[in-house]
Amino acid sequence: MSVLKSVISLGAPVLMPIIFFVIGLLFRVKIGKAFEAALLVGVGFTGLNMVIDLLLDNLGPATSAMVKRFGVHLTVLDTGWANASQIGWSSALMPLAVFVFLLLNILLFVVKFTKTMDIDIFNYWIFLVVGTVMYVASGSFVIAFVIMLLLFVLMLKVADWTGPTIQKQFNMAGLSFPHLTNSPWILLALLVNWVVDRIPGLNKVKLSSAQINKRFGVLGEPLVIGFILGVLIGVLAGFSAPKVMDLAVKVSASMLLLPKMVDILMEGLKIIRDAVEKMLEAKYPDREIFIGMDVALMAGDPSVMATGLILIPITLLLAVVLPGNRVLPMVDLSSIIFILPMMAAYLKKDLLRMVIAGTIMMALILYIGTDVASFYTAAAHMTGATVPAGTSEIISMNSAVTNPLGWLAIKLSQLLGHVF
């Protein structure tokens, strides 16, 4: 277990190049080309992490200042996805689950049950944290483990089904996203599309980033949109003028740099993907092959980033006005962009529809978080994860625990725990 944790702790910038270098050699890529691809993947992930850290490190204090400024006092603290990953990787389910996930994926791929080979092992924590909360809710290791495996298999199939749409919308050929935090929100996107398409006038409004750019010129550039949203957030946080400008420039920089880092990473992925497809197509001529990756690759899209930034003050407002909500949005306010990408593909990256769907999504997250906070907090205590002093209950808004599928899984495990 300690060895596995040590390997995982290397992080994507180190481990992913190693994985892709080995895959390249296995699929007969020349050693020099495989090394180049691996370095591009490593550089891409490093750049991606640097820009994301730049964004989150600057949005974090701003969102905390907003919470204090608006006097939001709620009893369940949002401690963020990093805390959720700590719960997942420290779970008693972890050692067995990681190996079973890998072997099960290979088996299901070989027997043609799935097209997706999920190499995004870092995000196994998403399944693990849901499994750990189910363990607490049911009191049964077996019930939690079995439902967690079913969720993993379901996400492989969802990745198969959603892959073509996401590839088209985000120009990511050959990739799919078996992501338990994102996938369930696709149903909400489809519902929002259905409703908006039936509202006269509203169904004619198109607000994609390309259309905004075309209509407003330089004011529609992601660079400028990021600056404007940074100013808005800084003002709402009560920052001084210099701090507002500093935040605005850094948000603007993130809007510009994130897509460029993804392009570098994709250049490396393409080398390996082409080699994999060539060999597998020779062996399986009638099969379509997808490589399962992290939705962070899509978080740099201008429409996703703009919507995520707009949803920060909206989420704070929802936390205050929604009757019965007990969740205090905090750490994950700045990482809302990572919950949006798969839904965005089905909304065709239209900003109006994304904000509508995102607002409904955040309201549901607050209510689900309120409902499962006691189980989540118990899971944190059980695994030794951080629970801030003086805090009675915690939750992560950016985790599968707070989406409808995760909630249903937890409730099912609780019911089965009572029965068995």
XYZ file of C-alpha atoms in Angstrom:
420
model
C 0.000 0.000 0.000
C 2.784 2.453 0.881
C 4.578 1.659 -2.399
C 1.373 2.287 -4.357
C 0.850 5.617 -2.591
C 4.456 6.582 -3.317
C 4.023 5.854 -7.022
C 0.774 7.809 -7.196
C 2.325 10.696 -5.240
C 4.759 11.254 -8.136
C 1.933 13.169 -9.770
C 0.799 13.435 -13.381
C 3.830 15.443 -14.637
C 6.146 12.541 -13.689
C 4.007 9.413 -13.849
C 2.086 10.148 -17.046
C 5.233 10.538 -19.206
C 6.502 7.216 -17.851
C 3.172 5.547 -18.672
C 3.101 6.990 -22.184
C 6.751 6.134 -22.834
C 6.069 2.511 -21.905
C 2.877 2.449 -23.986
C 4.803 3.917 -26.916
C 7.448 1.193 -26.747
C 4.801 -1.515 -26.390
C 3.136 -0.255 -29.551
C 6.417 -0.109 -31.486
C 7.023 3.626 -31.475
C 10.728 4.313 -32.043
C 12.465 4.985 -28.754
C 13.383 8.565 -29.696
C 9.840 9.374 -30.795
C 8.361 7.722 -27.697
C 10.715 9.783 -25.529
C 9.684 12.975 -27.341
C 5.995 12.154 -26.877
C 6.537 11.381 -23.192
C 8.340 14.683 -22.642
C 5.594 16.620 -24.415
C 3.009 14.957 -22.170
C 5.117 15.757 -19.100
C 5.677 19.362 -20.160
C 1.987 19.735 -20.992
C 0.888 18.411 -17.595
C 3.496 20.561 -15.842
C 2.288 23.657 -17.677
C -1.333 22.725 -17.057
C -0.692 22.327 -13.324
C 1.267 25.586 -13.165
C -1.521 27.581 -14.819
C -4.231 25.871 -12.753
C -2.249 26.596 -9.584
C -1.903 30.229 -10.700
C -5.655 30.435 -11.139
C -6.665 28.602 -7.961
C -4.024 30.267 -5.756
C -5.412 33.669 -6.728
C -9.097 32.789 -6.805
C -8.880 31.049 -3.424
C -8.250 34.201 -1.352
C -10.826 36.094 -3.436
C -13.561 33.537 -2.805
C -12.685 33.381 0.911
C -12.911 37.169 1.070
C -16.316 37.048 -0.627
C -17.596 34.515 1.914
C -16.464 36.718 4.810
C -17.671 39.930 3.188
C -21.196 38.645 2.620
C -21.377 37.188 6.121
C -22.298 33.643 5.074
C -22.609 31.464 8.186
C -23.370 27.810 7.475
C -22.429 24.633 9.344
C -21.045 22.299 6.624
C -17.660 23.509 5.345
C -16.591 22.811 1.764
C -12.994 21.633 2.232
C -12.287 20.966 -1.441
C -11.433 18.146 -3.817
C -7.887 17.714 -2.464
C -9.351 16.775 0.901
C -11.715 14.363 -0.877
C -8.777 12.735 -2.666
C -7.063 12.347 0.715
C -10.102 10.396 1.930
C -10.109 8.236 -1.205
C -6.415 7.377 -1.268
C -6.391 6.666 2.490
C -9.395 4.347 2.320
C -9.309 0.678 3.269
C -10.816 0.067 -0.184
C -7.837 1.568 -2.019
C -5.198 -1.217 -2.295
C -7.602 -3.800 -3.697
C -9.631 -1.338 -5.769
C -6.725 0.082 -7.785
C -5.605 -3.342 -9.017
C -9.169 -4.522 -9.648
C -9.961 -1.346 -11.625
C -6.913 -1.868 -13.858
C -7.498 -5.589 -14.423
C -11.238 -5.150 -14.929
C -10.700 -2.403 -17.514
C -8.253 -4.597 -19.469
C -10.645 -7.567 -19.344
C -13.657 -5.518 -20.440
C -11.622 -3.994 -23.260
C -10.405 -7.387 -24.501
C -13.935 -8.855 -24.524
C -15.167 -5.728 -26.383
C -17.475 -4.555 -23.593
C -15.805 -1.125 -23.688
C -13.789 0.939 -26.169
C -12.085 2.900 -23.380
C -8.722 2.157 -21.792
C -8.724 4.424 -18.745
C -5.142 5.434 -17.895
C -6.225 8.308 -15.640
C -5.378 6.404 -12.461
C -5.008 9.628 -10.467
C -8.757 10.134 -10.608
C -9.477 6.719 -9.165
C -9.809 8.706 -5.932
C -13.207 9.894 -7.217
C -14.540 6.328 -7.106
C -12.681 5.638 -3.870
C -14.154 8.582 -1.952
C -17.681 7.557 -2.988
C -16.820 3.983 -1.989
C -15.547 5.151 1.396
C -18.697 7.170 2.091
C -20.772 4.127 1.055
C -18.689 2.030 3.466
C -19.645 4.418 6.264
C -23.310 4.561 5.210
C -23.716 0.782 4.846
C -21.237 -0.507 7.413
C -20.241 -3.122 4.835
C -16.946 -3.303 2.935
C -18.480 -5.744 0.424
C -21.536 -3.611 -0.382
C -19.393 -0.497 -0.829
C -16.826 -2.318 -2.968
C -19.370 -3.979 -5.274
C -21.336 -0.761 -5.906
C -18.065 1.112 -6.477
C -17.021 -1.439 -9.131
C -20.422 -1.122 -10.810
C -19.933 2.661 -10.931
C -16.508 2.162 -12.518
C -17.935 -0.147 -15.204
C -20.816 2.268 -15.833
C -18.379 5.147 -16.322
C -16.438 3.144 -18.911
C -19.653 2.693 -20.891
C -20.613 6.348 -20.429
C -17.147 7.280 -21.732
C -17.820 5.140 -24.812
C -21.204 6.769 -25.411
C -20.074 10.339 -24.809
C -16.647 10.098 -26.456
C -17.676 11.082 -30.012
C -19.620 14.175 -28.879
C -16.850 15.397 -26.599
C -14.172 14.714 -29.203
C -16.095 16.813 -31.705
C -16.823 19.708 -29.362
C -13.328 19.907 -27.862
C -11.272 18.662 -30.843
C -9.811 15.746 -28.877
C -9.748 12.820 -31.260
C -9.379 9.375 -29.702
C -9.993 10.457 -26.094
C -12.869 9.718 -23.727
C -13.593 10.667 -20.128
C -14.796 8.004 -17.642
C -15.242 10.699 -15.004
C -17.709 10.025 -12.172
C -17.814 13.665 -11.014
C -18.682 15.033 -14.475
C -20.692 12.369 -16.288
C -23.985 12.447 -14.314
C -24.458 16.136 -15.118
C -24.859 15.314 -18.821
C -28.483 14.384 -18.083
C -29.008 17.872 -16.661
C -27.495 19.363 -19.830
C -29.920 17.383 -21.980
C -32.840 18.532 -19.823
C -31.770 22.193 -20.045
C -31.446 21.870 -23.827
C -34.939 20.387 -24.049
C -36.485 23.187 -21.977
C -34.602 26.086 -23.589
C -35.366 24.777 -27.086
C -39.069 25.138 -26.265
C -38.951 28.718 -24.968
C -39.624 31.192 -27.815
C -36.952 33.856 -28.105
C -34.608 32.193 -25.645
C -34.100 29.292 -28.050
C -32.710 31.761 -30.604
C -29.990 33.124 -28.313
C -26.522 31.806 -29.119
C -23.618 32.742 -26.858
C -20.682 30.536 -27.753
C -17.239 32.046 -27.206
C -16.727 32.189 -30.983
C -19.987 34.088 -31.465
C -19.172 36.487 -28.629
C -15.767 37.065 -30.168
C -17.326 37.726 -33.563
C -19.943 40.126 -32.187
C -17.827 42.056 -29.696
C -14.408 41.893 -31.330
C -11.538 42.279 -28.875
C -14.031 42.437 -25.969
C -15.058 38.888 -26.835
C -11.519 37.502 -26.670
C -10.968 34.945 -23.848
C -8.086 37.138 -22.686
C -10.404 40.137 -22.172
C -13.311 38.072 -20.812
C -10.948 36.662 -18.178
C -9.828 40.174 -17.268
C -13.418 41.435 -16.918
C -14.467 38.452 -14.784
C -11.339 38.864 -12.647
C -12.260 42.509 -12.022
C -15.827 41.482 -11.079
C -14.651 38.843 -8.614
C -12.064 41.203 -7.101
C -14.677 43.922 -6.600
C -17.126 41.451 -5.010
C -14.300 40.301 -2.721
C -13.759 43.906 -1.598
C -10.161 44.016 -2.825
C -8.263 47.259 -3.220
C -7.799 48.567 -6.778
C -4.219 47.191 -7.104
C -5.336 43.756 -5.864
C -8.308 43.799 -8.240
C -5.998 44.525 -11.154
C -3.539 41.840 -10.047
C -6.333 39.239 -9.849
C -7.776 40.325 -13.203
C -4.448 39.999 -15.009
C -3.801 36.557 -13.517
C -7.255 35.277 -14.415
C -6.721 36.699 -17.915
C -3.360 34.946 -18.125
C -4.985 31.661 -17.117
C -7.635 32.026 -19.824
C -4.894 32.495 -22.417
C -2.346 29.952 -21.202
C -4.472 26.939 -20.260
C -5.496 26.081 -23.855
C -1.865 26.437 -24.971
C -0.703 23.949 -22.318
C -3.414 21.529 -23.419
C -2.197 21.875 -27.032
C 1.338 20.853 -25.978
C -0.003 17.857 -24.055
C -2.221 16.837 -26.953
C 0.767 16.947 -29.317
C 2.458 14.262 -27.236
C -0.758 12.264 -26.862
C -1.276 12.287 -30.623
C 2.059 10.551 -31.265
C 1.154 7.690 -28.935
C -2.512 7.616 -29.910
C -1.670 7.267 -33.616
C 0.698 4.369 -32.890
C -1.849 2.641 -30.651
C -4.604 3.060 -33.221
C -2.387 1.769 -36.044
C -1.479 -1.457 -34.225
C -4.910 -2.074 -32.728
C -6.649 -1.393 -36.029
C -4.430 -4.048 -37.613
C -5.346 -6.510 -34.890
C -8.938 -5.353 -34.387
C -9.858 -3.780 -37.758
C -13.484 -3.127 -36.826
C -12.859 -1.598 -33.390
C -12.856 2.017 -32.240
C -10.341 2.693 -29.453
C -10.571 5.489 -26.867
C -7.951 6.517 -24.284
C -9.559 7.553 -20.991
C -8.203 10.841 -19.634
C -8.875 13.583 -17.080
C -11.491 16.289 -17.759
C -8.859 18.861 -16.746
C -7.825 18.732 -20.416
C -11.092 20.517 -21.232
C -11.130 22.958 -18.310
C -9.090 25.517 -20.246
C -11.769 26.022 -22.866
C -12.869 29.696 -22.767
C -16.565 28.832 -22.370
C -15.846 26.451 -19.479
C -13.574 28.915 -17.681
C -15.938 31.858 -18.189
C -18.925 29.864 -16.896
C -16.952 28.611 -13.894
C -15.977 32.156 -12.938
C -19.553 33.439 -13.344
C -20.825 30.613 -11.117
C -18.612 31.647 -8.171
C -20.800 34.583 -7.014
C -23.955 32.742 -8.119
C -23.051 29.788 -5.866
C -22.460 32.082 -2.895
C -25.852 33.682 -3.476
C -27.504 30.262 -3.722
C -25.886 29.189 -0.445
C -27.484 32.162 1.289
C -30.979 32.067 -0.218
C -31.706 28.340 -0.647
C -33.931 27.155 2.223
C -32.484 24.161 4.060
C -28.956 24.490 2.677
C -26.194 24.034 5.269
C -23.134 23.944 2.961
C -20.712 26.862 3.140
C -19.008 27.057 -0.288
C -15.309 27.706 0.158
C -12.363 25.788 -1.285
C -14.104 24.289 -4.334
C -15.582 27.610 -5.449
C -12.411 28.188 -7.427
C -12.503 24.723 -9.015
C -16.058 24.756 -10.387
C -14.470 24.747 -13.855
C -13.578 21.070 -13.350
C -17.238 20.025 -12.863
C -18.467 21.610 -16.111
C -16.598 20.154 -19.135
C -18.662 17.080 -20.063
C -21.915 18.966 -19.591
C -20.488 21.796 -21.725
C -20.024 19.442 -24.681
C -23.744 18.628 -24.713
C -24.673 22.293 -24.348
C -22.431 22.982 -27.376
C -20.407 25.320 -25.152
C -23.208 27.918 -25.230
C -22.599 30.305 -22.316
C -26.276 31.058 -21.630
C -27.226 27.394 -21.418
C -24.084 26.594 -19.424
C -24.857 29.275 -16.828
C -28.475 28.071 -16.545
C -27.414 24.435 -16.198
C -24.504 25.392 -13.920
C -26.784 27.307 -11.568
C -29.148 24.339 -11.255
C -26.134 22.042 -10.822
C -24.693 24.118 -7.966
C -28.067 24.239 -6.213
C -28.279 20.433 -6.369
C -24.694 20.120 -5.142
C -25.498 22.280 -2.108
C -28.576 20.228 -1.215
C -26.887 16.853 -1.765
C -23.875 18.047 0.226
C -26.185 19.038 3.061
C -27.771 15.577 3.026
C -24.603 13.436 2.959
C -22.296 15.652 5.040
C -22.551 13.463 8.142
C -21.435 10.360 6.212
C -18.680 12.296 4.427
C -17.364 13.709 7.728
C -17.373 10.239 9.279
C -15.409 8.963 6.257
C -12.852 11.746 6.792
C -12.453 10.801 10.441
C -12.212 7.079 9.567
C -9.412 7.626 7.045
C -7.525 10.254 9.044
C -8.181 12.972 6.454
C -8.028 16.598 7.522
C -11.057 18.009 9.337
C -10.456 21.683 10.246
C -10.523 22.431 13.957
C -13.846 23.787 15.150
C -15.704 22.355 12.146
C -18.571 19.983 12.867
C -19.177 18.713 9.319
C -17.362 18.927 5.962
C -18.012 18.147 2.295
C -16.391 18.552 -1.129
C -18.511 20.236 -3.798
C -16.142 19.004 -6.527
C -16.545 15.280 -5.986
C -18.916 12.558 -7.094
C -20.292 12.415 -3.550
C -22.299 15.552 -4.335
C -23.797 14.616 -7.705
C -27.086 12.724 -8.204
C -25.470 9.388 -9.134
C -23.092 9.479 -6.163
C -26.003 10.402 -3.881
C -28.114 7.506 -5.199
C -25.192 5.102 -4.702
C -24.764 6.255 -1.095
C -28.488 5.926 -0.396
C -28.578 2.462 -2.014
C -25.630 1.297 0.067
C -27.332 2.640 3.208
C -30.520 0.716 2.362
C -28.623 -2.500 1.595
C -26.690 -2.087 4.828
C -29.947 -2.087 6.768
C -31.254 -5.120 4.844
C -28.094 -7.237 5.131
